[in-house]
Coordinates of C-alpha atoms in Angstrom, one line a residue:
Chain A
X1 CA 0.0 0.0 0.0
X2 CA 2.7 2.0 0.9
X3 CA 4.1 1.9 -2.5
X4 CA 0.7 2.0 -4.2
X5 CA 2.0 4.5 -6.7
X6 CA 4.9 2.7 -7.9
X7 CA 2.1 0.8 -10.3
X8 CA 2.5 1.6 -13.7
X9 CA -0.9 3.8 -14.2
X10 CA -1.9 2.3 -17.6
X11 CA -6.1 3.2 -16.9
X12 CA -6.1 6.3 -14.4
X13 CA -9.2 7.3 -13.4
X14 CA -10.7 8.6 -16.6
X15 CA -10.3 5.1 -19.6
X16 CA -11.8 3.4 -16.5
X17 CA -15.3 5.9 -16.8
X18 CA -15.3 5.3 -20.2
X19 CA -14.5 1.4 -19.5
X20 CA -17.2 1.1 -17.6
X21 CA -19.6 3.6 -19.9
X22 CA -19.0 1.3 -23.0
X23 CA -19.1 -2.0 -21.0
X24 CA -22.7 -0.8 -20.2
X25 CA -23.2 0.1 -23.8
X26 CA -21.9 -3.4 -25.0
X27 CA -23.8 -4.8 -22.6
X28 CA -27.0 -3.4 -23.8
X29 CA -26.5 -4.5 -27.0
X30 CA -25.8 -7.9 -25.9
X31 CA -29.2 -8.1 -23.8
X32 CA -31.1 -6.8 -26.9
X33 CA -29.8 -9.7 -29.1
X34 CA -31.0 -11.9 -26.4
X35 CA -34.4 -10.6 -25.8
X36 CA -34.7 -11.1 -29.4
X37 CA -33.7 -14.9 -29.9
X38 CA -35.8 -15.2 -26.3
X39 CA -38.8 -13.8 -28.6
X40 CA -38.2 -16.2 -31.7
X41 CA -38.0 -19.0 -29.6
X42 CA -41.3 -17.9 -27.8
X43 CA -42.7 -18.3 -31.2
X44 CA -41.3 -21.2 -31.8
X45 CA -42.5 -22.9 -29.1
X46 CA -46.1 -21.7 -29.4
X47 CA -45.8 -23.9 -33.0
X48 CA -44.4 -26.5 -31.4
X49 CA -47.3 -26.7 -29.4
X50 CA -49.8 -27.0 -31.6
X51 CA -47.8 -29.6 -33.6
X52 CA -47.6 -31.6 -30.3
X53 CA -51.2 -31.5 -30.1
X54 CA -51.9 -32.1 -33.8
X55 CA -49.5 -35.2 -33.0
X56 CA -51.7 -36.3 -29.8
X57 CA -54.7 -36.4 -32.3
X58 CA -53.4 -38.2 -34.9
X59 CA -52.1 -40.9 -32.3
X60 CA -55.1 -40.8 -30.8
X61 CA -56.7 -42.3 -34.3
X62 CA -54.3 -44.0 -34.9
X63 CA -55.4 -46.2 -31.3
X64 CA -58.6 -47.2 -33.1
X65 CA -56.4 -49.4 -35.1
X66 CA -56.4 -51.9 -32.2
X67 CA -60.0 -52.0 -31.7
X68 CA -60.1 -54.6 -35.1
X69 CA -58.6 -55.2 -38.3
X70 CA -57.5 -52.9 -40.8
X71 CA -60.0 -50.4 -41.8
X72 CA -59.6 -48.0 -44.5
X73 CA -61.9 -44.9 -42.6
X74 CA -59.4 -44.7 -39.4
X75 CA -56.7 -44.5 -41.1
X76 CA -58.4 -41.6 -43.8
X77 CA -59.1 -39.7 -40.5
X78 CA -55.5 -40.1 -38.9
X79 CA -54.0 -38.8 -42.5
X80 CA -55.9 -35.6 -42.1
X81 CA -53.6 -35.1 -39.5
X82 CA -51.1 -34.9 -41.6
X83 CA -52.0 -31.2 -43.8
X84 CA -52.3 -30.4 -40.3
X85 CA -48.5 -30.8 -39.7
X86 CA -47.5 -29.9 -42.8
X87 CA -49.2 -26.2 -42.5
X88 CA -47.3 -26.1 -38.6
X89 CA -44.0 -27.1 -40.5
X90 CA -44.7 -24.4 -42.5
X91 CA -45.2 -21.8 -39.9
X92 CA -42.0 -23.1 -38.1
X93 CA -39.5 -23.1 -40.9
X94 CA -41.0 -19.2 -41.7
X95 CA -40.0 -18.0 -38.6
X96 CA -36.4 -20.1 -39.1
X97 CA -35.8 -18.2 -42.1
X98 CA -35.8 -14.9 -39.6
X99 CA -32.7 -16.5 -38.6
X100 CA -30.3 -18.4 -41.1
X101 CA -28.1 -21.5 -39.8
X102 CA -29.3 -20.9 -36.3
X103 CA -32.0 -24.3 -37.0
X104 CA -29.9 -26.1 -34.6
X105 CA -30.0 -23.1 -32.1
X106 CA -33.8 -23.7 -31.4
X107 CA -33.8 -27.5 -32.0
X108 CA -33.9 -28.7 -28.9
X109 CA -37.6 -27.1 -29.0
X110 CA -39.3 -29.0 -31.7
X111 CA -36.7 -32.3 -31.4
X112 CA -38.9 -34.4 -29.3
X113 CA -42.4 -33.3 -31.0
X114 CA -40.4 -34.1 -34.3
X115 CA -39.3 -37.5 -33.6
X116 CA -43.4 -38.3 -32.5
X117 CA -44.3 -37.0 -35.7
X118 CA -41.9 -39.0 -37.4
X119 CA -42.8 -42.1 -35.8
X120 CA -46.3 -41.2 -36.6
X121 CA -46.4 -41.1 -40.0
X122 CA -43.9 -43.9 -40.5
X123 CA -46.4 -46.1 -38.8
X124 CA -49.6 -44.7 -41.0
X125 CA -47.3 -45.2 -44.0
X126 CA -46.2 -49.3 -43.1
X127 CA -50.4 -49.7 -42.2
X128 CA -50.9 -48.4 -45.1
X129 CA -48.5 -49.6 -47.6
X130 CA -46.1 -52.3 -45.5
X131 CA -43.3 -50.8 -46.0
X132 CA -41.0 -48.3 -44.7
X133 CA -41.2 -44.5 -45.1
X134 CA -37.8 -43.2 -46.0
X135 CA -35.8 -39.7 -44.9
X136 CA -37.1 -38.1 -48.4
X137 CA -40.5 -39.2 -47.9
X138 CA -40.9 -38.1 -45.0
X139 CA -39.5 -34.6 -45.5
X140 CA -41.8 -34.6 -48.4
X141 CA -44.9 -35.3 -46.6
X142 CA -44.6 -32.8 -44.2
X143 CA -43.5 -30.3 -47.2
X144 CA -39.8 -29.6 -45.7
X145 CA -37.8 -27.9 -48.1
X146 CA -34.1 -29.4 -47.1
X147 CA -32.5 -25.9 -47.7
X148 CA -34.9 -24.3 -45.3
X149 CA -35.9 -26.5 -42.9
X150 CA -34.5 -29.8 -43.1
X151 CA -36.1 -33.2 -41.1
X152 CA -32.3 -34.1 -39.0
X153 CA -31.7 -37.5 -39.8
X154 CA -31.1 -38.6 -36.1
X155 CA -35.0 -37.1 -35.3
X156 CA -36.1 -39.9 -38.1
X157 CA -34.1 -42.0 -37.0
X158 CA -35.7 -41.9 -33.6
X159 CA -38.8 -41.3 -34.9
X160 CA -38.6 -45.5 -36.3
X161 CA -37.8 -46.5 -33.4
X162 CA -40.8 -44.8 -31.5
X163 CA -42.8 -46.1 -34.7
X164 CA -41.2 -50.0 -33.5
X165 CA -42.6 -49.4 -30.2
X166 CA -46.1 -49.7 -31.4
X167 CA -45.9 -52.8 -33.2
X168 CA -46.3 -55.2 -30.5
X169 CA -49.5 -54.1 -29.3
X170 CA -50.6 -54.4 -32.4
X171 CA -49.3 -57.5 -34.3
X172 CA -50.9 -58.6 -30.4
X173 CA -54.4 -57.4 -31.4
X174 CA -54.1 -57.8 -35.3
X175 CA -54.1 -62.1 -33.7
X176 CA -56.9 -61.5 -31.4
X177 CA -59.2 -60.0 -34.0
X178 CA -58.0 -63.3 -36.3
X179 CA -55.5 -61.7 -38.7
X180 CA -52.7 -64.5 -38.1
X181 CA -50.4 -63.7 -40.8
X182 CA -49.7 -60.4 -39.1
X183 CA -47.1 -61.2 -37.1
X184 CA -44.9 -62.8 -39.7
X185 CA -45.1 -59.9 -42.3
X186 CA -44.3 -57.4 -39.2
X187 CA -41.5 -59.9 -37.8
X188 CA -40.4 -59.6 -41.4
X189 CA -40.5 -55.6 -41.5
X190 CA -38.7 -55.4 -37.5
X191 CA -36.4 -57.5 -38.9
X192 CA -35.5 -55.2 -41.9
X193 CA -35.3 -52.2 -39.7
X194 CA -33.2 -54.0 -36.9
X195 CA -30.6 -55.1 -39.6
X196 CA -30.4 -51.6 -41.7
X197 CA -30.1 -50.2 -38.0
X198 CA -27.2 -52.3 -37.6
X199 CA -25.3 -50.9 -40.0
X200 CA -25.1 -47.6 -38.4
X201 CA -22.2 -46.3 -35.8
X202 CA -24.3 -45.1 -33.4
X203 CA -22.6 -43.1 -30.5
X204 CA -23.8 -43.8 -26.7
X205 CA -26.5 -41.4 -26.7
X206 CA -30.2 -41.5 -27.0
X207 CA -30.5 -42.9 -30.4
X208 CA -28.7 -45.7 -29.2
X209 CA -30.7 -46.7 -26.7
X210 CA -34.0 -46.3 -28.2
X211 CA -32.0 -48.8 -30.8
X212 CA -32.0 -51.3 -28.0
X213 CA -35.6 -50.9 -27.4
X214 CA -35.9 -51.8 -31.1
X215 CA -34.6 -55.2 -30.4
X216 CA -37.4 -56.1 -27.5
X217 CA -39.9 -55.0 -29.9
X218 CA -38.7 -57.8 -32.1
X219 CA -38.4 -60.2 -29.7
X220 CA -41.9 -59.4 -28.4
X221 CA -43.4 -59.6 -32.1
X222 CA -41.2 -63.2 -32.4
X223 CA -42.9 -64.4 -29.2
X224 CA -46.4 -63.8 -30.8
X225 CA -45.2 -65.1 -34.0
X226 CA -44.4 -68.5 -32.2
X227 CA -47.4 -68.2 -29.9
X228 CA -49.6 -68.3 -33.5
X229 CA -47.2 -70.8 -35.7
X230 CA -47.1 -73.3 -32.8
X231 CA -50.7 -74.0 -32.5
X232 CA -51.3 -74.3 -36.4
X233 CA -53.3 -70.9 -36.7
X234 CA -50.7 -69.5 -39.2
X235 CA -53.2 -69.9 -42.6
X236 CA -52.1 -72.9 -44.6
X237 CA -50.9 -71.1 -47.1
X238 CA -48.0 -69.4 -45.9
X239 CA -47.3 -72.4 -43.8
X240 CA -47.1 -74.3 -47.3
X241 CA -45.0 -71.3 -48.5
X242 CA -42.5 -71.8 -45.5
X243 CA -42.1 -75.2 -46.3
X244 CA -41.4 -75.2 -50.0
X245 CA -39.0 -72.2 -49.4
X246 CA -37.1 -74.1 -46.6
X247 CA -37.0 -77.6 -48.9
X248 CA -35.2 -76.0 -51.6
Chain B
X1 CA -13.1 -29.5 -13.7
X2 CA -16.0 -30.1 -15.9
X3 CA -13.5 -31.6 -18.2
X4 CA -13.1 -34.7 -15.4
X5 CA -17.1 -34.6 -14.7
X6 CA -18.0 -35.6 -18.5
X7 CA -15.2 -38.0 -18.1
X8 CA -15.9 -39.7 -15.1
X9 CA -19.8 -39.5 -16.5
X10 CA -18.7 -41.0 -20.1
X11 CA -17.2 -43.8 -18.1
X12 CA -20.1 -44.4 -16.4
X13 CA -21.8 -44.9 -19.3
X14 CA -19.6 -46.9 -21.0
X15 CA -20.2 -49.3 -18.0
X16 CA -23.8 -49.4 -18.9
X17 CA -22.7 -49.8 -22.5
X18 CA -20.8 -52.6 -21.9
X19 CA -23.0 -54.6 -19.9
X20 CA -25.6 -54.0 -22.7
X21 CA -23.2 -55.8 -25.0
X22 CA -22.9 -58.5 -22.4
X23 CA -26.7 -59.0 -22.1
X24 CA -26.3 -59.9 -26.4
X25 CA -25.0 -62.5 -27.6
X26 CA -27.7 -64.6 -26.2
X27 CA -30.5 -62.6 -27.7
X28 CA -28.8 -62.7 -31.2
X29 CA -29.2 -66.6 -30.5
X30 CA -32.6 -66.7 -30.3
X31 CA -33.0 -64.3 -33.5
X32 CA -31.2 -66.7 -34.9
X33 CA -33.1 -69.9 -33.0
X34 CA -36.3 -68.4 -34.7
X35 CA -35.4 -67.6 -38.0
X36 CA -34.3 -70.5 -38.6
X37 CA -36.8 -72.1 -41.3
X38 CA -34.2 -72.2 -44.4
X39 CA -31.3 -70.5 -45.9
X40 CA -34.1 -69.1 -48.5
X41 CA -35.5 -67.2 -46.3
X42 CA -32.5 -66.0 -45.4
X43 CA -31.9 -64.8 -48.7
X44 CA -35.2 -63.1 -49.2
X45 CA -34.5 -61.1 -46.2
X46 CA -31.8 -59.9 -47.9
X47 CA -33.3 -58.8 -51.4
X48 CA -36.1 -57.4 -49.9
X49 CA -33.9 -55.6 -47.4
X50 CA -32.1 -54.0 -50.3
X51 CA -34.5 -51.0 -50.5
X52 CA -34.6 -50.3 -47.1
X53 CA -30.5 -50.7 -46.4
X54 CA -30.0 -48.1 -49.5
X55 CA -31.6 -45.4 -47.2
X56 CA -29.6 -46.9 -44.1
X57 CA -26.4 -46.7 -45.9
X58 CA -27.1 -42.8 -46.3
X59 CA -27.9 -42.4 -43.2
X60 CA -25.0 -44.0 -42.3
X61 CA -22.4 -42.0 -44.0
X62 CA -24.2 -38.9 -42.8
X63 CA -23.7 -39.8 -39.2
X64 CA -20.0 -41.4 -39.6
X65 CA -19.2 -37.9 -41.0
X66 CA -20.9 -36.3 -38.5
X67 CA -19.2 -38.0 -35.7
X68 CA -16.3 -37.8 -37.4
X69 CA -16.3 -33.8 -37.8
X70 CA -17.4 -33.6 -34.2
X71 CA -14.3 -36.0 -32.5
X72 CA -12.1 -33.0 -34.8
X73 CA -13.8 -30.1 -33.0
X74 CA -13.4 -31.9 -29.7
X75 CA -9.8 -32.3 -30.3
X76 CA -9.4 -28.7 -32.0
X77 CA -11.1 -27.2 -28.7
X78 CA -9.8 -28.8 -26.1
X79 CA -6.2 -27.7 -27.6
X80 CA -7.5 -24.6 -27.2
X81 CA -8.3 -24.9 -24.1
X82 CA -5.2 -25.8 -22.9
X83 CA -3.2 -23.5 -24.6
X84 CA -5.0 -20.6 -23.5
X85 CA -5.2 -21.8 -19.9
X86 CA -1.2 -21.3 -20.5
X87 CA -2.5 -17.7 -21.5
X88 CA -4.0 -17.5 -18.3
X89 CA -1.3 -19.2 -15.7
X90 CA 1.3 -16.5 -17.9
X91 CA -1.1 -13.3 -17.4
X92 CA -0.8 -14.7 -13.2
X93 CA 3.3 -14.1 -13.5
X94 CA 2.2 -10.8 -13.4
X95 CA 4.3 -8.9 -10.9
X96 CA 5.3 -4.6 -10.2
X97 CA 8.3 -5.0 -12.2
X98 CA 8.1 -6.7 -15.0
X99 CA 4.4 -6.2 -16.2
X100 CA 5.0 -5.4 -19.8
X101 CA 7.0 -8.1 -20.5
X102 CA 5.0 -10.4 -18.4
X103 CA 2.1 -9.7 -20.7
X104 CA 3.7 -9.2 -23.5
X105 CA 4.7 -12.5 -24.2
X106 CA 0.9 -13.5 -23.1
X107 CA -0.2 -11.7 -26.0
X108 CA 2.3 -13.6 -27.7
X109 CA 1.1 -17.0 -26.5
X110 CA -2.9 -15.7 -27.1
X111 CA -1.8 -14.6 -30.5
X112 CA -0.4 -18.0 -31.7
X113 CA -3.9 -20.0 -29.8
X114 CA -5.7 -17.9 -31.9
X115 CA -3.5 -18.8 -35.0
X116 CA -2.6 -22.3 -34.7
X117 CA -6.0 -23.6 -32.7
X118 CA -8.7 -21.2 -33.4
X119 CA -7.8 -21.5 -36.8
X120 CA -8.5 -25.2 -36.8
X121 CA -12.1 -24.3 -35.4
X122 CA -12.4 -22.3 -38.1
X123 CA -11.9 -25.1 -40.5
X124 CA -14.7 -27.4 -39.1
X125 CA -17.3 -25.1 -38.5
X126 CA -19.7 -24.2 -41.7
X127 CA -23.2 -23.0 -41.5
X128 CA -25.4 -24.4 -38.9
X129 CA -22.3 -26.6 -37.6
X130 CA -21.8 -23.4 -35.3
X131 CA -25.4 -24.3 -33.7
X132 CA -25.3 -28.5 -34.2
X133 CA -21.9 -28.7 -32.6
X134 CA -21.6 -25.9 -30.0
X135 CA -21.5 -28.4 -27.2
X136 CA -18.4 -29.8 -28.8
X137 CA -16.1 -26.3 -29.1
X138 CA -18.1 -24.4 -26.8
X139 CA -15.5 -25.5 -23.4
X140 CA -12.7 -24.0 -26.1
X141 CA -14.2 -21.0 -27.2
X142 CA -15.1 -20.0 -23.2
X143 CA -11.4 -20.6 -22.4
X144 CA -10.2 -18.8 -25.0
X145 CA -12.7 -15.8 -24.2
X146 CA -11.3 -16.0 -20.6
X147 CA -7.6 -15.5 -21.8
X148 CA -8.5 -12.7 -24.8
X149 CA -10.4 -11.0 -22.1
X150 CA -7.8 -11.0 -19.0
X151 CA -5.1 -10.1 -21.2
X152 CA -7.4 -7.3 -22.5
X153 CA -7.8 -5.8 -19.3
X154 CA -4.5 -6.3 -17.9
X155 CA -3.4 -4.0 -20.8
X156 CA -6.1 -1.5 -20.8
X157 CA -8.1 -2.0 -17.9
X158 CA -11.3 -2.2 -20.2
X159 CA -13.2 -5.0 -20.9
X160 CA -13.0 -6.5 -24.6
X161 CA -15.9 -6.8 -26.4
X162 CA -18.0 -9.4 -28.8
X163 CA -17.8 -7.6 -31.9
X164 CA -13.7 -6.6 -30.7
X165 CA -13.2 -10.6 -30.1
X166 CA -15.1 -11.5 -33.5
X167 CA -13.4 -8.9 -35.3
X168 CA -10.1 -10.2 -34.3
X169 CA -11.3 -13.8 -35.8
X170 CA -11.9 -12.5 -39.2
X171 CA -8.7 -12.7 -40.5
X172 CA -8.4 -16.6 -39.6
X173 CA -10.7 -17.5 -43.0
X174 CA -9.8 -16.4 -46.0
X175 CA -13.1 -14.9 -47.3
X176 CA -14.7 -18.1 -48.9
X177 CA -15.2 -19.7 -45.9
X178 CA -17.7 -18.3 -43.5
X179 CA -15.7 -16.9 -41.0
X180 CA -16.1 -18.4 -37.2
X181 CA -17.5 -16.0 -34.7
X182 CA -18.3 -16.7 -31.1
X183 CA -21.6 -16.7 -30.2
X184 CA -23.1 -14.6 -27.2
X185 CA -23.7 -17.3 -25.1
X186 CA -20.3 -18.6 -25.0
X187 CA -19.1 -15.1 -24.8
X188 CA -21.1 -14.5 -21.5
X189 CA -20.0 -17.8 -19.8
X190 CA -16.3 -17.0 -21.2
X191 CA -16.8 -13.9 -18.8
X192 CA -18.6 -15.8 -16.0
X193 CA -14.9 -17.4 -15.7
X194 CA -12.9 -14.2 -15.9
X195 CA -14.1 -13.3 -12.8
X196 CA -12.6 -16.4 -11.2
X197 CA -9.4 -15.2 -12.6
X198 CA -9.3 -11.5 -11.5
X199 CA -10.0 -12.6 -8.3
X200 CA -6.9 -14.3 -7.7
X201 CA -4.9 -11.9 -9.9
X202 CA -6.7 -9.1 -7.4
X203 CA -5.2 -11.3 -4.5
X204 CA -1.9 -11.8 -5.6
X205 CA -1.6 -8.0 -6.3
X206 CA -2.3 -7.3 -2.9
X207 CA -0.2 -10.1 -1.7
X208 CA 2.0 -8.1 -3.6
X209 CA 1.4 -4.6 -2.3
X210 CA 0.0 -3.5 -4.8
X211 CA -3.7 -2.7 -3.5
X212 CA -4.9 0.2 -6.2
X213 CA -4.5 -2.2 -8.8
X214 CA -6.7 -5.0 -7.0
X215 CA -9.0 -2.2 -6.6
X216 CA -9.5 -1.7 -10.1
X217 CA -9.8 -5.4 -10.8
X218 CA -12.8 -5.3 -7.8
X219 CA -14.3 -2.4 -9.6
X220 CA -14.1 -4.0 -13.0
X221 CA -15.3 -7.5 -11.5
X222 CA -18.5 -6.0 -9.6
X223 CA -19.5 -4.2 -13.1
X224 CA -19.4 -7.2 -14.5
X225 CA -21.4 -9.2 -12.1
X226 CA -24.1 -6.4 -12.1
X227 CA -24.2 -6.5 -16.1
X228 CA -24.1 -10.0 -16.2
X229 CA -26.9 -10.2 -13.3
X230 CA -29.6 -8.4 -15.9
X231 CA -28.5 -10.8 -18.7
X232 CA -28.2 -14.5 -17.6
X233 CA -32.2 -14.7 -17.2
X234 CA -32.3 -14.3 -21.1
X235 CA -29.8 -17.2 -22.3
X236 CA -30.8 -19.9 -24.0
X237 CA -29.9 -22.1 -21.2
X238 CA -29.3 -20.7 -18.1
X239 CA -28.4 -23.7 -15.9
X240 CA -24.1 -23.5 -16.0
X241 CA -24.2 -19.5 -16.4
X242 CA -26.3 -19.3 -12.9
X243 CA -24.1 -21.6 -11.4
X244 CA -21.1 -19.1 -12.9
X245 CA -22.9 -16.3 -11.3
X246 CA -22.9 -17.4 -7.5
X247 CA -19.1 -18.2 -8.1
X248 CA -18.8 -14.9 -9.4
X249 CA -20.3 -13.1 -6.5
X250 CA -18.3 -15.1 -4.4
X251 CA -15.4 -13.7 -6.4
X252 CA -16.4 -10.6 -5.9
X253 CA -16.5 -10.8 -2.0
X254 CA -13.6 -12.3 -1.9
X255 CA -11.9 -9.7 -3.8
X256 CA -13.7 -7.1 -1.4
X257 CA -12.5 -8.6 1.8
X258 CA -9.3 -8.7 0.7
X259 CA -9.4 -4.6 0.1
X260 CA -11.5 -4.2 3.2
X261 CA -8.8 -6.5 5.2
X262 CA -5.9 -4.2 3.8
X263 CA -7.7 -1.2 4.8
X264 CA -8.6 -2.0 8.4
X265 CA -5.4 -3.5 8.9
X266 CA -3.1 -1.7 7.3
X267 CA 0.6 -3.0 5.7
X268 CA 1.4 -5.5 8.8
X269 CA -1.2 -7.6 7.3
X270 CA -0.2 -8.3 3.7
X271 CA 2.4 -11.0 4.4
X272 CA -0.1 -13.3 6.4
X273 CA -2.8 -12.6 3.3
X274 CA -0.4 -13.4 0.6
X275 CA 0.4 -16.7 2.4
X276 CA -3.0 -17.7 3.2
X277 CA -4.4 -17.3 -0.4
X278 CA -1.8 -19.3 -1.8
X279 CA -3.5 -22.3 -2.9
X280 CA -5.1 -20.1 -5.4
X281 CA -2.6 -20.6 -7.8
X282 CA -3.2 -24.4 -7.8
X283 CA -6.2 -24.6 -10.6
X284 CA -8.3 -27.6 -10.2
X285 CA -6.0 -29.7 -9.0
X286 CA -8.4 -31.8 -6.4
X287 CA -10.1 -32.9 -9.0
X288 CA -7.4 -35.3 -9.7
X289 CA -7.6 -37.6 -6.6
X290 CA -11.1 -39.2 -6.7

């Protein structure tokens, strides 16, 4: 303290008022540029909502499915759902283009509402038309423009694994309302996806584990497929196909 | 210190990993118990599986690449992490006499981070990369804020700004590449660590009699804290930065008590406060004995 003014003076009382003047200044603009991501991601999540919601719908008609076998209305009503999405997807990738390369800023915010959606309409689509709904297909179903507002191909990716999750309950129901063949063709489908998902190097992160889920949807879909073969309810037919295939 | 939490976390989770990979082999049996009727089916499998494995082996590319680019960012941040923590320890050296050279030669050492790791950011990073892989540079790019900003203020007293720091970045890229600027976010938290850092520099300048200078640096640290204090409520993710903040304002009382000790107590005091805040100097080194 005593030699206190031996310190070289590089800021002297008058830099430091101006220091602190244009720290305030900075910090000012710093706060606006906050206030206004906080706003577009305020808008962003009021979208999200309402996809969420057009999601719970669509899954809710989707439900009916296990009430019998395949009927063409519920799934009419369940792909209504769909222009829905497509018009929210729309809204949300407008507001994106306010801000260029920031998607991944704000995508923590629509991830998980994304990945339902996905799993959604994959499932619809292999109801529909048995077979699997690829990246592209989906993007073009909900009207995504990849340069704008691109689907992330871990949210698909996801997505088929949430859509796997539903299968048991209903290759389960599909037997009980007599559809018997159900659980080979699904087996057969699980089996696809399980493989092509093999082929991946996933990390140890969520994906991965939703991966392993995969593989106890398979199992539980095998279990009913040996529940059905075992007592003879498979249709002769494709029993008579099995055979023939594993003769030559 | 967070640097040993994600570790000790991955571990963990490698664990759980690993006795996944146990629990396998005997599932893969029964697959293969089940599906056994024939080689033909077998091979229908496969033809059918054609269609959906051409998708798979996009998606597959795209996510080797993008785990690829992200281990390189990793690596290219956590250099610069621990080249500008050298930054830092070299700014601490710091004593009356030989303060220009002392920092001198930190601005040396900051100017060659910034050239031989920043620069490698720079490479990685296009478009929304800055977003998708923050959480991979983002340790870096605070560190290096940290250093740019305690070597700013040990030269001018005045705290360096965004724009400043971004400017200074620009001349990485050559135009055709977008150039890589530091986003607010890891700009604040960058600062949230200053603190930490002017607080022992203010301590070892009083240790070192030199008690106007420490009084600067509590000035400097308290406008900081108060600015910050209106802005943390409005980041993205506010978790870590509020956790920064209580550190801070314990920064900030340290640094005050340490003035306020000086003052009450006059000289005869310094010696027993420049021993007692000694371990200062020793950065995270607890975390190494588990």
């Amino acid at each position: 303290m005593s030699d206190g003014n031996v310190s070289p003076p590089p800021p002297s009382m008058p830099p430091e008022i101006n220091g602190s003047a244009s720290m305030e200044k900075q910090f000012k603009g710093l706060l606006a540029q906050l206030e206004e991501s906080g706003a577009i991601r305020e808008r962003i999540k009021s979208v999200v909502m309402e996809i969420e919601s057009a999601a719970r719908a669509m899954h809710s008609e989707l439900l009916l499915v296990h009430r019998s076998l395949p009927v063409p209305e519920v799934l009419e009503k369940a792909r209504a759902q769909i222009d829905v999405l497509k018009d929210l997807y729309r809204r949300l990738s407008d507001i994106l283009r306010e801000c260029p390369g920031q998607y991944y800023r704000y995508h923590e915010d629509w991830r998980s509402g994304t990945q339902t959606v996905v799993s959604l309409i994959a499932y619809l689509h292999y109801l529909e038309m048995g077979s699997l709904l690829t990246h592209g297909q989906t993007e073009e179903k909900l009207g995504l423009d990849a340069s704008d507002f691109c689907l992330d191909i871990e949210d698909y990716l996801t997505g088929l694994c949430f859509m796997s999750n539903e299968m048991p309950r209903y290759v389960v129901n599909q037997v009980t309302a007599g559809d018997y063949d159900c659980p080979r063709k699904i087996m057969k489908f699980l089996m696809d996806l399980h493989a092509s998902f093999r082929m991946l190097n996933l990390r140890n992160d969520f994906l991965r584990r939703k991966f392993d889920s995969l593989k106890y949807d398979l199992r539980r879909v095998e279990e009913v497929y040996y529940d059905v073969k075992i007592r003879g309810l498979v249709a002769e037919d494709t029993i008579k196909d099995q055979t023939t295939e594993s003769q030559i | 210190m967070s640097v040993c939490h994600t570790r000790f976390f991955f571990h963990r989770r490698l664990c759980f990993f690993f006795s996944l990979m146990a629990s396998k082999p005997q599932r893969v049996h029964q697959f293969a118990g089940t599906s056994v009727p024939g080689s033909t089916k077998k091979r229908r499998t496969m033809t059918t599986d054609c269609s959906m494995s051409d998708g798979f082996v996009k998606y597959a590319d795209y996510l080797n690449g993008l785990n690829e680019k992200r281990e390189r960012v990793v690596k290219a941040s956590r250099d610069v992490t621990m080249n500008s923590k050298k930054v830092i320890f070299q700014v601490h050296r710091i004593s009356k006499h030989d303060k220009d050279e002392v920092l001198e030669k930190a601005e040396k050492d900051l100017a060659s981070v910034t050239d031989l790791y920043m620069s490698r950011l720079v490479k990685e990073l296009q478009g929304t990369d800055f977003w998708k892989l923050r959480r991979a540079y983002s340790p870096g790019v605070q560190e290096y804020v940290e250093a740019a900003t305690l070597c700013k203020f040990c030269k001018s007293g005045t705290l360096l700004s965004l724009t400043e720091l971004n400017a200074s970045l620009l001349q990485l890229s050559d135009p055709s590449v977008e150039p890589l600027q530091i986003n607010v976010l890891d700009y604040l938290l960058g600062l949230g660590d200053l603190t930490g850092e002017l607080m022992r520099l203010a301590i070892g300048r009083i240790s070192d009699g030199d008690l106007e200078y420490a009084k600067r640096i509590c000035q400097f640290v308290r406008d900081i804290y108060r600015e910050l204090s209106l802005l943390v409520p409005h980041m993205d993710d506010d978790t870590e930065m509020k956790k920064k903040m209580e550190t801070m304002l314990q920064s900030v009382l340290k640094i005050e008590n340490a003035c306020f000790s000086v003052h009450v107590r006059g000289s005869e005091y310094m010696p027993l406060l420049g021993s007692s805040d000694q371990d200062f100097s020793v950065f995270g080194m607890p975390n190494f004995d588990p």
